[in-house]
Short mmCIF file of C-alpha atoms in Angstrom, two decimals:
data_model
loop_
_atom_site.label_atom_id
_atom_site.label_comp_id
_atom_site.label_asym_id
_atom_site.label_seq_id
_atom_site.Cartn_x
_atom_site.Cartn_y
_atom_site.Cartn_z
CA UNK A 310 -72.65 -30.51 -73.92
CA UNK A 311 -69.04 -29.38 -73.68
CA UNK A 312 -67.94 -31.82 -76.38
CA UNK A 313 -70.40 -30.45 -78.94
CA UNK A 314 -70.39 -26.72 -78.53
CA UNK A 315 -73.11 -24.92 -80.40
CA UNK A 316 -74.90 -21.61 -80.18
CA UNK A 317 -75.96 -20.01 -76.92
CA UNK A 318 -79.07 -18.24 -75.70
CA UNK A 319 -79.64 -15.53 -73.15
CA UNK A 320 -83.25 -15.38 -71.94
CA UNK A 321 -84.79 -12.90 -69.51
CA UNK A 322 -87.99 -13.84 -67.77
CA UNK A 323 -90.49 -12.17 -65.52
CA UNK A 324 -92.05 -14.26 -62.75
CA UNK A 325 -95.41 -12.98 -63.99
CA UNK A 326 -95.06 -14.88 -67.24
CA UNK A 327 -92.87 -17.96 -66.79
CA UNK A 328 -93.86 -19.55 -70.09
CA UNK A 329 -92.32 -16.98 -72.40
CA UNK A 330 -89.19 -14.80 -72.05
CA UNK A 331 -89.44 -11.00 -72.07
CA UNK A 332 -86.15 -10.75 -73.94
CA UNK A 333 -84.16 -13.30 -75.85
CA UNK A 334 -80.74 -12.99 -77.47
CA UNK A 335 -78.87 -15.67 -79.33
CA UNK A 336 -75.09 -15.86 -79.38
CA UNK A 337 -72.49 -17.77 -81.37
CA UNK A 338 -71.08 -19.41 -78.25
CA UNK A 339 -72.71 -20.94 -75.17
CA UNK A 340 -73.49 -18.55 -72.30
CA UNK A 341 -71.75 -19.62 -69.08
CA UNK A 342 -72.60 -16.85 -66.62
CA UNK A 343 -74.21 -13.44 -66.26
CA UNK A 344 -74.59 -10.60 -63.78
CA UNK A 345 -76.95 -7.61 -63.61
CA UNK A 346 -75.53 -4.22 -62.72
CA UNK A 347 -76.99 -3.24 -59.33
CA UNK A 348 -77.28 0.49 -60.13
CA UNK A 349 -78.07 0.23 -63.85
CA UNK A 350 -80.17 -2.96 -64.02
CA UNK A 351 -80.54 -2.68 -67.79
CA UNK A 352 -76.83 -3.52 -68.13
CA UNK A 353 -76.04 -7.23 -68.18
CA UNK A 354 -72.51 -8.65 -68.23
CA UNK A 355 -72.19 -12.07 -69.83
CA UNK A 356 -69.34 -14.60 -70.09
CA UNK A 357 -69.18 -17.17 -72.91
CA UNK A 358 -67.79 -20.65 -73.43
CA UNK A 359 -65.34 -19.37 -76.08
CA UNK A 360 -63.69 -17.03 -73.54
CA UNK A 361 -65.38 -13.82 -74.64
CA UNK A 362 -67.27 -11.43 -72.39
CA UNK A 363 -69.99 -9.00 -73.47
CA UNK A 364 -72.33 -6.33 -72.16
CA UNK A 365 -75.96 -6.31 -73.23
CA UNK A 366 -77.95 -3.11 -72.87
CA UNK A 367 -81.63 -3.99 -72.50
CA UNK A 368 -82.66 -0.42 -73.32
CA UNK A 369 -81.38 -0.87 -76.85
CA UNK A 370 -83.55 -2.76 -79.28
CA UNK A 371 -80.57 -4.62 -80.71
CA UNK A 372 -80.12 -8.38 -80.75
CA UNK A 373 -76.36 -7.92 -80.50
CA UNK A 374 -74.43 -7.06 -77.33
CA UNK A 375 -73.50 -3.38 -77.01
CA UNK A 376 -69.89 -4.28 -76.19
CA UNK A 377 -67.93 -7.46 -76.66
CA UNK A 378 -64.35 -8.53 -76.15
CA UNK A 379 -62.37 -9.91 -79.07
CA UNK A 380 -59.11 -11.75 -79.64
CA UNK A 381 -57.27 -8.42 -79.82
CA UNK A 382 -58.79 -7.06 -76.64
CA UNK A 383 -57.69 -9.68 -74.16
CA UNK A 384 -60.42 -12.29 -74.34
CA UNK A 385 -59.96 -15.42 -72.23
CA UNK A 386 -58.67 -18.55 -73.91
CA UNK A 387 -60.96 -20.87 -71.93
CA UNK A 388 -64.61 -20.72 -70.77
CA UNK A 389 -65.57 -17.79 -68.53
CA UNK A 390 -67.08 -19.25 -65.35
CA UNK A 391 -68.22 -16.11 -63.62
CA UNK A 392 -68.64 -12.37 -64.21
CA UNK A 393 -69.31 -9.79 -61.48
CA UNK A 394 -69.98 -6.07 -61.70
CA UNK A 395 -68.02 -3.79 -59.41
CA UNK A 396 -68.66 -0.25 -58.23
CA UNK A 397 -68.04 2.36 -60.94
CA UNK A 398 -64.41 3.48 -60.93
CA UNK A 399 -63.06 6.97 -60.08
CA UNK A 400 -64.04 8.29 -63.51
CA UNK A 401 -67.57 6.86 -63.18
CA UNK A 402 -66.84 4.17 -65.74
CA UNK A 403 -68.77 0.93 -65.35
CA UNK A 404 -66.54 -2.09 -64.80
CA UNK A 405 -66.84 -5.80 -64.15
CA UNK A 406 -64.51 -8.74 -63.48
CA UNK A 407 -64.36 -12.18 -65.07
CA UNK A 408 -62.74 -15.47 -64.06
CA UNK A 409 -61.85 -18.28 -66.42
CA UNK A 410 -60.19 -21.71 -66.59
CA UNK A 411 -57.23 -19.99 -68.27
CA UNK A 412 -56.15 -18.82 -64.79
CA UNK A 413 -56.68 -15.12 -65.45
CA UNK A 414 -58.91 -12.79 -63.52
CA UNK A 415 -59.58 -9.80 -65.73
CA UNK A 416 -61.17 -6.44 -65.04
CA UNK A 417 -63.17 -4.92 -67.92
CA UNK A 418 -63.95 -1.20 -67.96
CA UNK A 419 -66.28 0.63 -70.31
CA UNK A 420 -64.25 3.56 -71.57
CA UNK A 421 -65.58 5.72 -74.40
CA UNK A 422 -67.65 2.95 -75.91
CA UNK A 423 -65.09 0.22 -75.75
CA UNK A 424 -64.18 -2.52 -73.29
CA UNK A 425 -60.71 -2.00 -71.88
CA UNK A 426 -59.20 -5.01 -70.11
CA UNK A 427 -56.60 -5.38 -67.41
CA UNK A 428 -55.30 -8.63 -65.92
CA UNK A 429 -55.79 -8.46 -62.17
CA UNK A 430 -54.27 -11.80 -61.23
CA UNK A 431 -52.85 -14.86 -62.94
CA UNK A 432 -53.33 -18.01 -60.92
CA UNK A 433 -50.48 -20.50 -60.91
CA UNK A 434 -50.92 -24.09 -59.82
CA UNK A 435 -48.84 -24.08 -56.60
CA UNK A 436 -46.41 -21.76 -58.36
CA UNK A 437 -44.95 -24.90 -59.93
CA UNK A 438 -43.03 -24.68 -63.14
CA UNK A 439 -42.94 -27.57 -65.56
CA UNK A 440 -39.77 -28.54 -67.32
CA UNK A 441 -40.42 -27.88 -71.01
CA UNK A 442 -38.40 -28.90 -74.07
CA UNK A 443 -34.71 -27.92 -73.91
CA UNK A 444 -35.01 -27.08 -70.23
CA UNK A 445 -37.50 -24.26 -70.73
CA UNK A 446 -39.39 -23.38 -67.59
CA UNK A 447 -43.13 -23.48 -68.29
CA UNK A 448 -45.46 -22.05 -65.73
CA UNK A 449 -48.57 -24.17 -65.21
CA UNK A 450 -51.67 -22.08 -64.74
CA UNK A 451 -54.26 -22.78 -62.13
CA UNK A 452 -57.83 -22.77 -63.38
CA UNK A 453 -60.23 -20.32 -61.80
CA UNK A 454 -63.79 -21.62 -61.44
CA UNK A 455 -65.56 -19.07 -59.23
CA UNK A 456 -64.95 -15.85 -57.32
CA UNK A 457 -66.64 -13.30 -55.09
CA UNK A 458 -65.84 -9.79 -53.94
CA UNK A 459 -66.07 -8.70 -50.34
CA UNK A 460 -69.21 -6.68 -49.59
CA UNK A 461 -67.40 -3.92 -47.68
CA UNK A 462 -63.64 -4.21 -48.21
CA UNK A 463 -63.47 -3.06 -51.79
CA UNK A 464 -60.13 -4.59 -52.82
CA UNK A 465 -60.64 -8.03 -51.24
CA UNK A 466 -61.86 -11.03 -53.19
CA UNK A 467 -61.79 -14.83 -53.11
CA UNK A 468 -61.09 -17.16 -56.03
CA UNK A 469 -61.98 -20.85 -56.12
CA UNK A 470 -59.98 -23.13 -58.43
CA UNK A 471 -60.26 -26.44 -60.20
CA UNK A 472 -57.63 -27.91 -57.86
CA UNK A 473 -59.85 -27.19 -54.85
CA UNK A 474 -57.80 -24.34 -53.44
CA UNK A 475 -59.31 -21.00 -52.50
CA UNK A 476 -57.12 -17.93 -52.87
CA UNK A 477 -57.71 -14.74 -50.95
CA UNK A 478 -56.60 -11.94 -53.27
CA UNK A 479 -56.38 -8.20 -53.39
CA UNK A 480 -57.02 -6.03 -56.44
CA UNK A 481 -53.86 -4.12 -55.45
CA UNK A 482 -51.36 -7.00 -55.68
CA UNK A 483 -51.39 -8.82 -58.95
CA UNK A 484 -48.45 -11.11 -58.31
CA UNK A 485 -49.17 -12.63 -54.93
CA UNK A 486 -52.07 -13.88 -52.83
CA UNK A 487 -52.93 -12.70 -49.36
CA UNK A 488 -53.72 -16.25 -48.31
CA UNK A 489 -54.41 -19.76 -49.63
CA UNK A 490 -56.99 -22.16 -48.20
CA UNK A 491 -56.53 -25.88 -48.90
CA UNK A 492 -60.28 -26.01 -49.12
CA UNK A 493 -61.49 -28.96 -51.20
CA UNK A 494 -60.21 -32.10 -52.93
CA UNK A 495 -61.93 -31.27 -56.21
CA UNK A 496 -63.06 -28.16 -58.10
CA UNK A 497 -64.61 -25.36 -56.07
CA UNK A 498 -67.94 -24.91 -57.84
CA UNK A 499 -69.15 -21.82 -56.04
CA UNK A 500 -67.94 -19.42 -53.39
CA UNK A 501 -69.59 -16.43 -51.75
CA UNK A 502 -69.23 -14.02 -48.85
CA UNK A 503 -71.98 -13.87 -46.25
CA UNK A 504 -74.15 -10.78 -46.95
CA UNK A 505 -74.20 -9.80 -43.27
CA UNK A 506 -71.09 -11.08 -41.50
CA UNK A 507 -67.92 -9.56 -42.92
CA UNK A 508 -65.59 -12.44 -42.05
CA UNK A 509 -67.63 -15.40 -43.22
CA UNK A 510 -67.79 -17.09 -46.60
CA UNK A 511 -69.20 -20.36 -47.94
CA UNK A 512 -67.81 -22.71 -50.58
CA UNK A 513 -69.08 -25.86 -52.27
CA UNK A 514 -67.32 -28.44 -54.37
CA UNK A 515 -67.58 -31.54 -56.52
CA UNK A 516 -65.94 -33.36 -53.56
CA UNK A 517 -69.46 -33.61 -52.05
CA UNK A 518 -68.98 -30.93 -49.39
CA UNK A 519 -70.25 -27.49 -48.44
CA UNK A 520 -67.93 -25.59 -46.07
CA UNK A 521 -68.39 -22.39 -44.09
CA UNK A 522 -65.24 -20.39 -43.30
CA UNK A 523 -63.99 -17.44 -41.31
CA UNK A 524 -61.48 -15.84 -43.69
CA UNK A 525 -59.02 -15.20 -40.83
CA UNK A 526 -58.85 -18.93 -39.96
CA UNK A 527 -57.37 -21.64 -42.20
CA UNK A 528 -59.78 -24.45 -41.27
CA UNK A 529 -63.52 -24.46 -41.99
CA UNK A 530 -66.02 -23.68 -39.23
CA UNK A 531 -68.73 -26.01 -40.56
CA UNK A 532 -68.48 -28.88 -43.02
CA UNK A 533 -71.51 -30.55 -44.60
CA UNK A 534 -71.15 -33.89 -46.40
CA UNK A 535 -73.86 -33.89 -49.06
CA UNK A 536 -73.32 -37.42 -50.39
CA UNK A 537 -72.87 -36.25 -53.98
CA UNK A 538 -71.25 -33.37 -55.88
CA UNK A 539 -72.55 -29.90 -54.95
CA UNK A 540 -73.19 -27.68 -57.95
CA UNK A 541 -73.96 -24.37 -56.29
CA UNK A 542 -74.60 -22.74 -52.95
CA UNK A 543 -76.18 -19.37 -52.09
CA UNK A 544 -76.69 -17.34 -48.91
CA UNK A 545 -80.16 -15.99 -48.29
CA UNK A 546 -80.60 -12.21 -48.46
CA UNK A 547 -82.78 -12.08 -45.32
CA UNK A 548 -80.90 -14.16 -42.73
CA UNK A 549 -77.20 -14.55 -41.98
CA UNK A 550 -77.62 -18.23 -41.08
CA UNK A 551 -79.73 -19.47 -44.01
CA UNK A 552 -78.26 -20.90 -47.21
CA UNK A 553 -79.39 -23.17 -50.03
CA UNK A 554 -77.37 -25.75 -51.94
CA UNK A 555 -78.10 -27.89 -54.98
CA UNK A 556 -76.55 -31.31 -55.54
CA UNK A 557 -76.08 -33.30 -58.74
CA UNK A 558 -78.66 -35.89 -57.67
CA UNK A 559 -81.31 -33.30 -58.54
CA UNK A 560 -82.01 -32.09 -55.00
CA UNK A 561 -82.22 -28.64 -53.44
CA UNK A 562 -81.35 -28.29 -49.75
CA UNK A 563 -82.17 -25.38 -47.44
CA UNK A 564 -80.22 -24.96 -44.19
CA UNK A 565 -80.69 -22.62 -41.25
CA UNK A 566 -77.73 -22.92 -38.87
CA UNK A 567 -79.71 -21.11 -36.22
CA UNK A 568 -82.29 -23.91 -36.17
CA UNK A 569 -80.12 -26.93 -36.95
CA UNK A 570 -76.34 -26.80 -37.26
CA UNK A 571 -76.01 -30.33 -38.64
CA UNK A 572 -78.84 -31.12 -41.03
CA UNK A 573 -80.78 -29.27 -43.74
CA UNK A 574 -84.26 -28.10 -42.75
CA UNK A 575 -85.55 -29.29 -46.08
CA UNK A 576 -84.32 -31.46 -48.94
CA UNK A 577 -86.47 -31.53 -52.01
CA UNK A 578 -86.15 -33.36 -55.29
CA UNK A 579 -86.35 -30.74 -58.04
CA UNK A 580 -85.20 -32.72 -61.04
CA UNK A 581 -86.67 -36.15 -61.67
CA UNK A 582 -85.02 -37.32 -64.88
CA UNK A 583 -82.10 -39.68 -64.41
CA UNK A 584 -79.55 -37.97 -66.62
CA UNK A 585 -80.32 -34.46 -65.41
CA UNK A 586 -78.44 -32.56 -62.70
CA UNK A 587 -79.24 -29.42 -60.77
CA UNK A 588 -76.50 -26.87 -61.41
CA UNK A 589 -77.47 -23.46 -59.98
CA UNK A 590 -79.45 -21.93 -57.15
CA UNK A 591 -80.29 -18.31 -56.38
CA UNK A 592 -82.47 -16.48 -53.88
CA UNK A 593 -84.84 -13.74 -54.96
CA UNK A 594 -83.56 -10.56 -53.23
CA UNK A 595 -87.04 -9.58 -52.01
CA UNK A 596 -89.45 -12.53 -51.95
CA UNK A 597 -89.06 -15.94 -50.24
CA UNK A 598 -88.40 -17.60 -53.58
CA UNK A 599 -85.45 -19.60 -54.88
CA UNK A 600 -84.79 -20.60 -58.45
CA UNK A 601 -82.92 -23.72 -59.42
CA UNK A 602 -81.38 -24.34 -62.83
CA UNK A 603 -80.47 -27.71 -64.28
CA UNK A 604 -78.40 -29.26 -67.05
CA UNK A 605 -81.36 -29.67 -69.39
CA UNK A 606 -81.95 -25.94 -69.42
CA UNK A 607 -85.01 -26.01 -67.18
CA UNK A 608 -85.48 -23.44 -64.45
CA UNK A 609 -87.63 -24.34 -61.46
CA UNK A 610 -89.02 -21.65 -59.24
CA UNK A 611 -89.71 -22.72 -55.63
CA UNK A 612 -91.39 -20.82 -52.84
CA UNK A 613 -89.95 -21.34 -49.37
CA UNK A 614 -92.60 -22.56 -46.95
CA UNK A 615 -93.10 -20.49 -43.75
CA UNK A 616 -91.18 -23.14 -41.77
CA UNK A 617 -88.09 -22.43 -43.84
CA UNK A 618 -88.07 -18.73 -42.99
CA UNK A 619 -89.17 -18.64 -39.37
CA UNK A 620 -88.15 -15.53 -37.51
CA UNK A 621 -87.67 -15.61 -33.72
CA UNK A 622 -90.98 -15.55 -31.88
CA UNK A 623 -91.98 -12.33 -30.17
CA UNK A 624 -92.44 -12.74 -26.44
CA UNK A 625 -95.14 -10.72 -24.79
CA UNK A 626 -94.04 -7.18 -24.15
CA UNK A 627 -90.67 -7.75 -25.84
CA UNK A 628 -89.90 -6.39 -29.22
CA UNK A 629 -87.83 -8.68 -31.41
CA UNK A 630 -84.96 -6.73 -32.85
CA UNK A 631 -84.40 -6.96 -36.57
CA UNK A 632 -81.73 -5.66 -38.88
CA UNK A 633 -78.14 -6.32 -39.92
CA UNK A 634 -76.68 -6.06 -36.40
CA UNK A 635 -78.99 -8.81 -35.18
CA UNK A 636 -78.04 -11.01 -38.15
CA UNK A 637 -74.33 -10.49 -37.52
CA UNK A 638 -74.70 -11.29 -33.82
CA UNK A 639 -76.71 -14.43 -34.61
CA UNK A 640 -73.99 -15.87 -36.84
CA UNK A 641 -71.19 -14.66 -34.56
CA UNK A 642 -72.75 -16.56 -31.66
CA UNK A 643 -72.75 -19.79 -33.70
CA UNK A 644 -69.16 -19.26 -34.82
CA UNK A 645 -67.96 -18.58 -31.30
CA UNK A 646 -69.16 -22.09 -30.40
CA UNK A 647 -66.95 -23.71 -33.02
CA UNK A 648 -63.93 -21.39 -32.91
CA UNK A 649 -61.05 -22.72 -30.89
CA UNK A 650 -60.95 -21.32 -27.36
CA UNK A 651 -58.29 -18.66 -27.17
CA UNK A 652 -58.39 -17.90 -30.89
CA UNK A 653 -58.92 -14.29 -31.89
CA UNK A 654 -62.56 -13.24 -32.20
#
């Protein structure tokens, strides 16, 4: 409950024992987001409601984070909505980024046992300046709600905002954006690049829509009206055309554009209580499993039925090709149907 902020918990579970966490940490402020380091999975970056970020080291038997920001070291002034690890920098220092409602995107680097911060970008709401007292120009900040880094182009990232805009940004330019998408009418709740196709990203919003984009084109390729606010959306790790979305009416939806471009393959009620909402969805990187989180703090683990992960049938004597190239081609073929004729491929 955002009105009554209390303590937070960070719990780590194994699928082998869903009834009891393997690790649990309590914090003074609510935990908003977390991210595991892909090369050092014992390192966990966490963002808090009070604007702080921290790193927990699961190898250490301490209940406290190993590193934490503080008011002196550039903490955010509003809740941190997302944290994401990046590749280690030139000096092999671990670093991650955070985005917050205060309009700042900050990079945090672990240098000699402390977190060093650097503001990468400050979002401004349309670059508008408000007239303050005595004619002072006040810059109004845009509020960042979500972001994602490009899988291959190291400096490129997208930021979704509370106003519904999506900014395409570069780590190298802190003052300007590469591009702005007038994406949604309400807050962008989640945004992510396709794991296979380098031009495609997906966004979802409280304005009831999920949209799929080519980052070189200003209008969306596919738009899905979900009938209620969409809390989160995630691409599958095994197919370029499969994604899952959760909506605030407690439902999880799985789409495969390759099978049906218009409708979800499956819509399932996950949360039954009236006042509860589904808020997050994530695919397991290896197994056909998704987990869905809700507002009451429950996590539901769902296995995708074989119909939801059908691969193309093998014809006699023909080998079905698999691999990233096939996945890219599959999505490219769908996009070429909706791209305007004559537009650049």
